[in-house]
Amino acid sequence: MAVRFAWPSLKSVLHVDSIFAATSAGSAAVLAAGGDAVPPPFTVARIFTEIQLDSWLTLGLLLAAGLYLYGAYRLRLRGDRWPLVRTVCFLGPGLGGIAAVTLSGLGAYDTTLLSVHMVQHMALSMVSPIFLALGAPVTLALRTLPVRPRKRLLAVVHSRIAKIYSFPLVAFAIFVVNPFALYFTDLYRYTLEHAWAHELVHAHFIATGCVFFWPLLGLDPLPGRWPYPARALLMLLSVPFHTVLGLTVMQSSTLFGGDWYPSLDLAWSDPWSDQVVAGGVLWAGGEFVSVTMLAVLVVQWIKQSEREARRLDRELDRQEARERTADPATAAAPAPGAPA
C-alpha cells in the first residue's frame, strides 16, 4: 500500500524518488504534473492503495476537523446541545469528501485521466461544500469563541466583500462561468503542467462551491439571504448548467489539455474515450446533485414554514393572555359553569 508521509518542503525529494523509480525500471515513464511518474492502470483497488498524505491539505483537513470537534465539545461541557447531524455532515461528506478525492488514489490519477479529474470537480465544487454548509461551522464558532474573536468573525461575515460574494446572483455567475473559463482555455493545460496550479484549482473548486451553496442551503447567519422561493428558483436554474457543460465536453472535437493526455502514451486508456466518460460524469453527477439539493431546499422551506407557524401561534396566545389581563371585566367574570 503506497501511503506517503512528507512535508511540502520535501516535495522535491519525493519527485526525485519518483524519477529514480521510473528510470531504474528501464522504462521511459512520462512524468505528470509536479514530476510524479504516471501511475499504472487505474483500478478501483488503487483508490485505496495509492493514498498520498504528502501535502498541506492533510494537515488543513485534520486541523479543521479538530477545531470543529473542540467547539462541539466546549458546547457540551457547558450544557448546550449541538445537533449530531451537523457534526456528521461537516466531518463526513464535508471534510471526508475532500480527503476522499484528493488524498486517495483518485488524487494520484487526477492529471492522468480527465474522468478522474471530473469526479474531483464534482466532489469539490458540489458535494463537499453542501455538507460543509449544513455543518454550520460559523454558527458553532460564534457560540464558542470569546467576545473579541466573535466580534471579528461577525465583522468578516457582514463585511462588504462577504455581502458581494454571498449575493446569490454573483455566486451563481461565478459558479457557472468558472468551469468554462478553466476547460475551454489554455488554463487547464497550465494546471496539468504545474502542481501548485493544479492544487490551487482544487481550492478554487471548494471556495466556488461554498460561495454558491452556503447562501442557498447553509444554516449559518449570512447577510442578505434570499427567501426560500427565490432560492428554489435559483437552484432550478443551476440544474441544466452541468448538462450543458457535460454534453459540450462529450461532443468536443478537441481534447482538453491539448496534447497532454496523448503525450502520456497510456496503453490502457484512450484520451478520447476518457473525455466522453468525463463529460458523462459532469452531466449525470450534476443532474443528480442539483435535483437532490433542490429536494433538501424544499424540506428546509417546509420546516421553516412550520417553525414560523408555531411562532405565530405562540405570539397569538401571548396576545390573548395580555388582553385578558388588561380587561378587568373579562378577568373578573366567572368561568362558564362555575358557581356565581
PDB file of N, CA, C and O in Angstrom, residues 21-50:
ATOM      1  N   ALA A  21      12.660   5.908  -9.531  1.00  0.00           N
ATOM      2  CA  ALA A  21      11.925   4.659  -9.644  1.00  0.00           C
ATOM      3  C   ALA A  21      11.533   4.378 -11.078  1.00  0.00           C
ATOM      4  O   ALA A  21      11.555   3.237 -11.535  1.00  0.00           O
ATOM      5  N   ALA A  22      11.186   5.445 -11.808  1.00  0.00           N
ATOM      6  CA  ALA A  22      10.771   5.255 -13.194  1.00  0.00           C
ATOM      7  C   ALA A  22      11.952   4.854 -14.074  1.00  0.00           C
ATOM      8  O   ALA A  22      11.847   3.974 -14.929  1.00  0.00           O
ATOM      9  N   THR A  23      13.101   5.514 -13.883  1.00  0.00           N
ATOM     10  CA  THR A  23      14.244   5.229 -14.745  1.00  0.00           C
ATOM     11  C   THR A  23      14.917   3.917 -14.376  1.00  0.00           C
ATOM     12  O   THR A  23      15.429   3.213 -15.247  1.00  0.00           O
ATOM     13  N   SER A  24      14.896   3.561 -13.080  1.00  0.00           N
ATOM     14  CA  SER A  24      15.547   2.328 -12.676  1.00  0.00           C
ATOM     15  C   SER A  24      14.802   1.103 -13.180  1.00  0.00           C
ATOM     16  O   SER A  24      15.363   0.026 -13.287  1.00  0.00           O
ATOM     17  N   ALA A  25      13.516   1.271 -13.511  1.00  0.00           N
ATOM     18  CA  ALA A  25      12.742   0.162 -14.059  1.00  0.00           C
ATOM     19  C   ALA A  25      13.030  -0.040 -15.524  1.00  0.00           C
ATOM     20  O   ALA A  25      12.500  -0.953 -16.152  1.00  0.00           O
ATOM     21  N   GLY A  26      13.853   0.823 -16.108  1.00  0.00           N
ATOM     22  CA  GLY A  26      14.241   0.680 -17.502  1.00  0.00           C
ATOM     23  C   GLY A  26      13.197   1.158 -18.469  1.00  0.00           C
ATOM     24  O   GLY A  26      13.240   0.791 -19.647  1.00  0.00           O
ATOM     25  N   SER A  27      12.222   1.953 -18.014  1.00  0.00           N
ATOM     26  CA  SER A  27      11.165   2.455 -18.886  1.00  0.00           C
ATOM     27  C   SER A  27      11.237   3.962 -18.943  1.00  0.00           C
ATOM     28  O   SER A  27      11.592   4.613 -17.977  1.00  0.00           O
ATOM     29  N   ALA A  28      10.855   4.496 -20.100  1.00  0.00           N
ATOM     30  CA  ALA A  28      10.840   5.957 -20.274  1.00  0.00           C
ATOM     31  C   ALA A  28       9.490   6.468 -19.815  1.00  0.00           C
ATOM     32  O   ALA A  28       8.659   6.915 -20.594  1.00  0.00           O
ATOM     33  N   ALA A  29       9.219   6.398 -18.530  1.00  0.00           N
ATOM     34  CA  ALA A  29       7.922   6.804 -17.982  1.00  0.00           C
ATOM     35  C   ALA A  29       7.735   8.301 -18.114  1.00  0.00           C
ATOM     36  O   ALA A  29       8.640   9.076 -17.850  1.00  0.00           O
ATOM     37  N   VAL A  30       6.545   8.701 -18.519  1.00  0.00           N
ATOM     38  CA  VAL A  30       6.212  10.111 -18.626  1.00  0.00           C
ATOM     39  C   VAL A  30       5.938  10.635 -17.228  1.00  0.00           C
ATOM     40  O   VAL A  30       5.417   9.937 -16.368  1.00  0.00           O
ATOM     41  N   LEU A  31       6.314  11.885 -16.971  1.00  0.00           N
ATOM     42  CA  LEU A  31       6.096  12.481 -15.662  1.00  0.00           C
ATOM     43  C   LEU A  31       4.867  13.361 -15.695  1.00  0.00           C
ATOM     44  O   LEU A  31       4.688  14.170 -16.602  1.00  0.00           O
ATOM     45  N   ALA A  32       4.026  13.202 -14.696  1.00  0.00           N
ATOM     46  CA  ALA A  32       2.825  14.019 -14.593  1.00  0.00           C
ATOM     47  C   ALA A  32       3.173  15.327 -13.916  1.00  0.00           C
ATOM     48  O   ALA A  32       4.333  15.632 -13.661  1.00  0.00           O
ATOM     49  N   ALA A  33       2.117  16.150 -13.631  1.00  0.00           N
ATOM     50  CA  ALA A  33       2.338  17.451 -13.011  1.00  0.00           C
ATOM     51  C   ALA A  33       3.095  17.284 -11.709  1.00  0.00           C
ATOM     52  O   ALA A  33       2.770  16.444 -10.891  1.00  0.00           O
ATOM     53  N   GLY A  34       4.116  18.130 -11.508  1.00  0.00           N
ATOM     54  CA  GLY A  34       4.894  18.081 -10.299  1.00  0.00           C
ATOM     55  C   GLY A  34       6.033  17.092 -10.350  1.00  0.00           C
ATOM     56  O   GLY A  34       6.832  16.998  -9.432  1.00  0.00           O
ATOM     57  N   GLY A  35       6.141  16.290 -11.417  1.00  0.00           N
ATOM     58  CA  GLY A  35       7.265  15.389 -11.548  1.00  0.00           C
ATOM     59  C   GLY A  35       6.992  13.970 -11.101  1.00  0.00           C
ATOM     60  O   GLY A  35       7.899  13.151 -11.066  1.00  0.00           O
ATOM     61  N   ASP A  36       5.760  13.633 -10.744  1.00  0.00           N
ATOM     62  CA  ASP A  36       5.447  12.275 -10.325  1.00  0.00           C
ATOM     63  C   ASP A  36       5.309  11.364 -11.542  1.00  0.00           C
ATOM     64  O   ASP A  36       4.776  11.773 -12.577  1.00  0.00           O
ATOM     65  N   ALA A  37       5.762  10.138 -11.400  1.00  0.00           N
ATOM     66  CA  ALA A  37       5.662   9.189 -12.500  1.00  0.00           C
ATOM     67  C   ALA A  37       4.203   8.838 -12.746  1.00  0.00           C
ATOM     68  O   ALA A  37       3.406   8.751 -11.813  1.00  0.00           O
ATOM     69  N   VAL A  38       3.830   8.645 -14.023  1.00  0.00           N
ATOM     70  CA  VAL A  38       2.469   8.272 -14.365  1.00  0.00           C
ATOM     71  C   VAL A  38       2.162   6.914 -13.739  1.00  0.00           C
ATOM     72  O   VAL A  38       2.942   5.968 -13.882  1.00  0.00           O
ATOM     73  N   PRO A  39       1.051   6.788 -13.028  1.00  0.00           N
ATOM     74  CA  PRO A  39       0.740   5.541 -12.323  1.00  0.00           C
ATOM     75  C   PRO A  39       0.341   4.424 -13.282  1.00  0.00           C
ATOM     76  O   PRO A  39       0.038   4.672 -14.449  1.00  0.00           O
ATOM     77  N   PRO A  40       0.311   3.199 -12.801  1.00  0.00           N
ATOM     78  CA  PRO A  40      -0.108   2.051 -13.616  1.00  0.00           C
ATOM     79  C   PRO A  40      -1.602   2.112 -13.896  1.00  0.00           C
ATOM     80  O   PRO A  40      -2.285   3.028 -13.448  1.00  0.00           O
ATOM     81  N   PRO A  41      -2.150   1.137 -14.635  1.00  0.00           N
ATOM     82  CA  PRO A  41      -3.575   1.161 -14.991  1.00  0.00           C
ATOM     83  C   PRO A  41      -4.481   1.393 -13.788  1.00  0.00           C
ATOM     84  O   PRO A  41      -4.278   0.817 -12.717  1.00  0.00           O
ATOM     85  N   PHE A  42      -5.469   2.237 -14.006  1.00  0.00           N
ATOM     86  CA  PHE A  42      -6.378   2.609 -12.929  1.00  0.00           C
ATOM     87  C   PHE A  42      -7.359   1.477 -12.633  1.00  0.00           C
ATOM     88  O   PHE A  42      -7.984   0.933 -13.542  1.00  0.00           O
ATOM     89  N   THR A  43      -7.487   1.136 -11.379  1.00  0.00           N
ATOM     90  CA  THR A  43      -8.485   0.175 -10.913  1.00  0.00           C
ATOM     91  C   THR A  43      -9.110   0.714  -9.631  1.00  0.00           C
ATOM     92  O   THR A  43      -8.565   1.608  -8.983  1.00  0.00           O
ATOM     93  N   VAL A  44     -10.241   0.135  -9.261  1.00  0.00           N
ATOM     94  CA  VAL A  44     -10.909   0.563  -8.034  1.00  0.00           C
ATOM     95  C   VAL A  44     -10.016   0.312  -6.824  1.00  0.00           C
ATOM     96  O   VAL A  44      -9.974   1.111  -5.882  1.00  0.00           O
ATOM     97  N   ALA A  45      -9.262  -0.777  -6.862  1.00  0.00           N
ATOM     98  CA  ALA A  45      -8.399  -1.113  -5.732  1.00  0.00           C
ATOM     99  C   ALA A  45      -7.345  -0.039  -5.499  1.00  0.00           C
ATOM    100  O   ALA A  45      -6.941   0.217  -4.351  1.00  0.00           O
ATOM    101  N   ARG A  46      -6.897   0.599  -6.581  1.00  0.00           N
ATOM    102  CA  ARG A  46      -5.838   1.604  -6.445  1.00  0.00           C
ATOM    103  C   ARG A  46      -6.330   2.861  -5.734  1.00  0.00           C
ATOM    104  O   ARG A  46      -5.532   3.667  -5.264  1.00  0.00           O
ATOM    105  N   ILE A  47      -7.640   3.060  -5.659  1.00  0.00           N
ATOM    106  CA  ILE A  47      -8.173   4.184  -4.889  1.00  0.00           C
ATOM    107  C   ILE A  47      -7.755   4.057  -3.427  1.00  0.00           C
ATOM    108  O   ILE A  47      -7.506   5.052  -2.740  1.00  0.00           O
ATOM    109  N   PHE A  48      -7.632   2.824  -2.971  1.00  0.00           N
ATOM    110  CA  PHE A  48      -7.301   2.575  -1.564  1.00  0.00           C
ATOM    111  C   PHE A  48      -5.820   2.288  -1.338  1.00  0.00           C
ATOM    112  O   PHE A  48      -5.341   2.392  -0.208  1.00  0.00           O
ATOM    113  N   THR A  49      -5.097   1.935  -2.406  1.00  0.00           N
ATOM    114  CA  THR A  49      -3.689   1.569  -2.231  1.00  0.00           C
ATOM    115  C   THR A  49      -2.720   2.679  -2.630  1.00  0.00           C
ATOM    116  O   THR A  49      -1.531   2.579  -2.356  1.00  0.00           O
ATOM    117  N   GLU A  50      -3.224   3.716  -3.296  1.00  0.00           N
ATOM    118  CA  GLU A  50      -2.353   4.807  -3.729  1.00  0.00           C
ATOM    119  C   GLU A  50      -2.609   6.069  -2.905  1.00  0.00           C
ATOM    120  O   GLU A  50      -2.670   7.179  -3.422  1.00  0.00           O
TER     121      GLU A  50
END
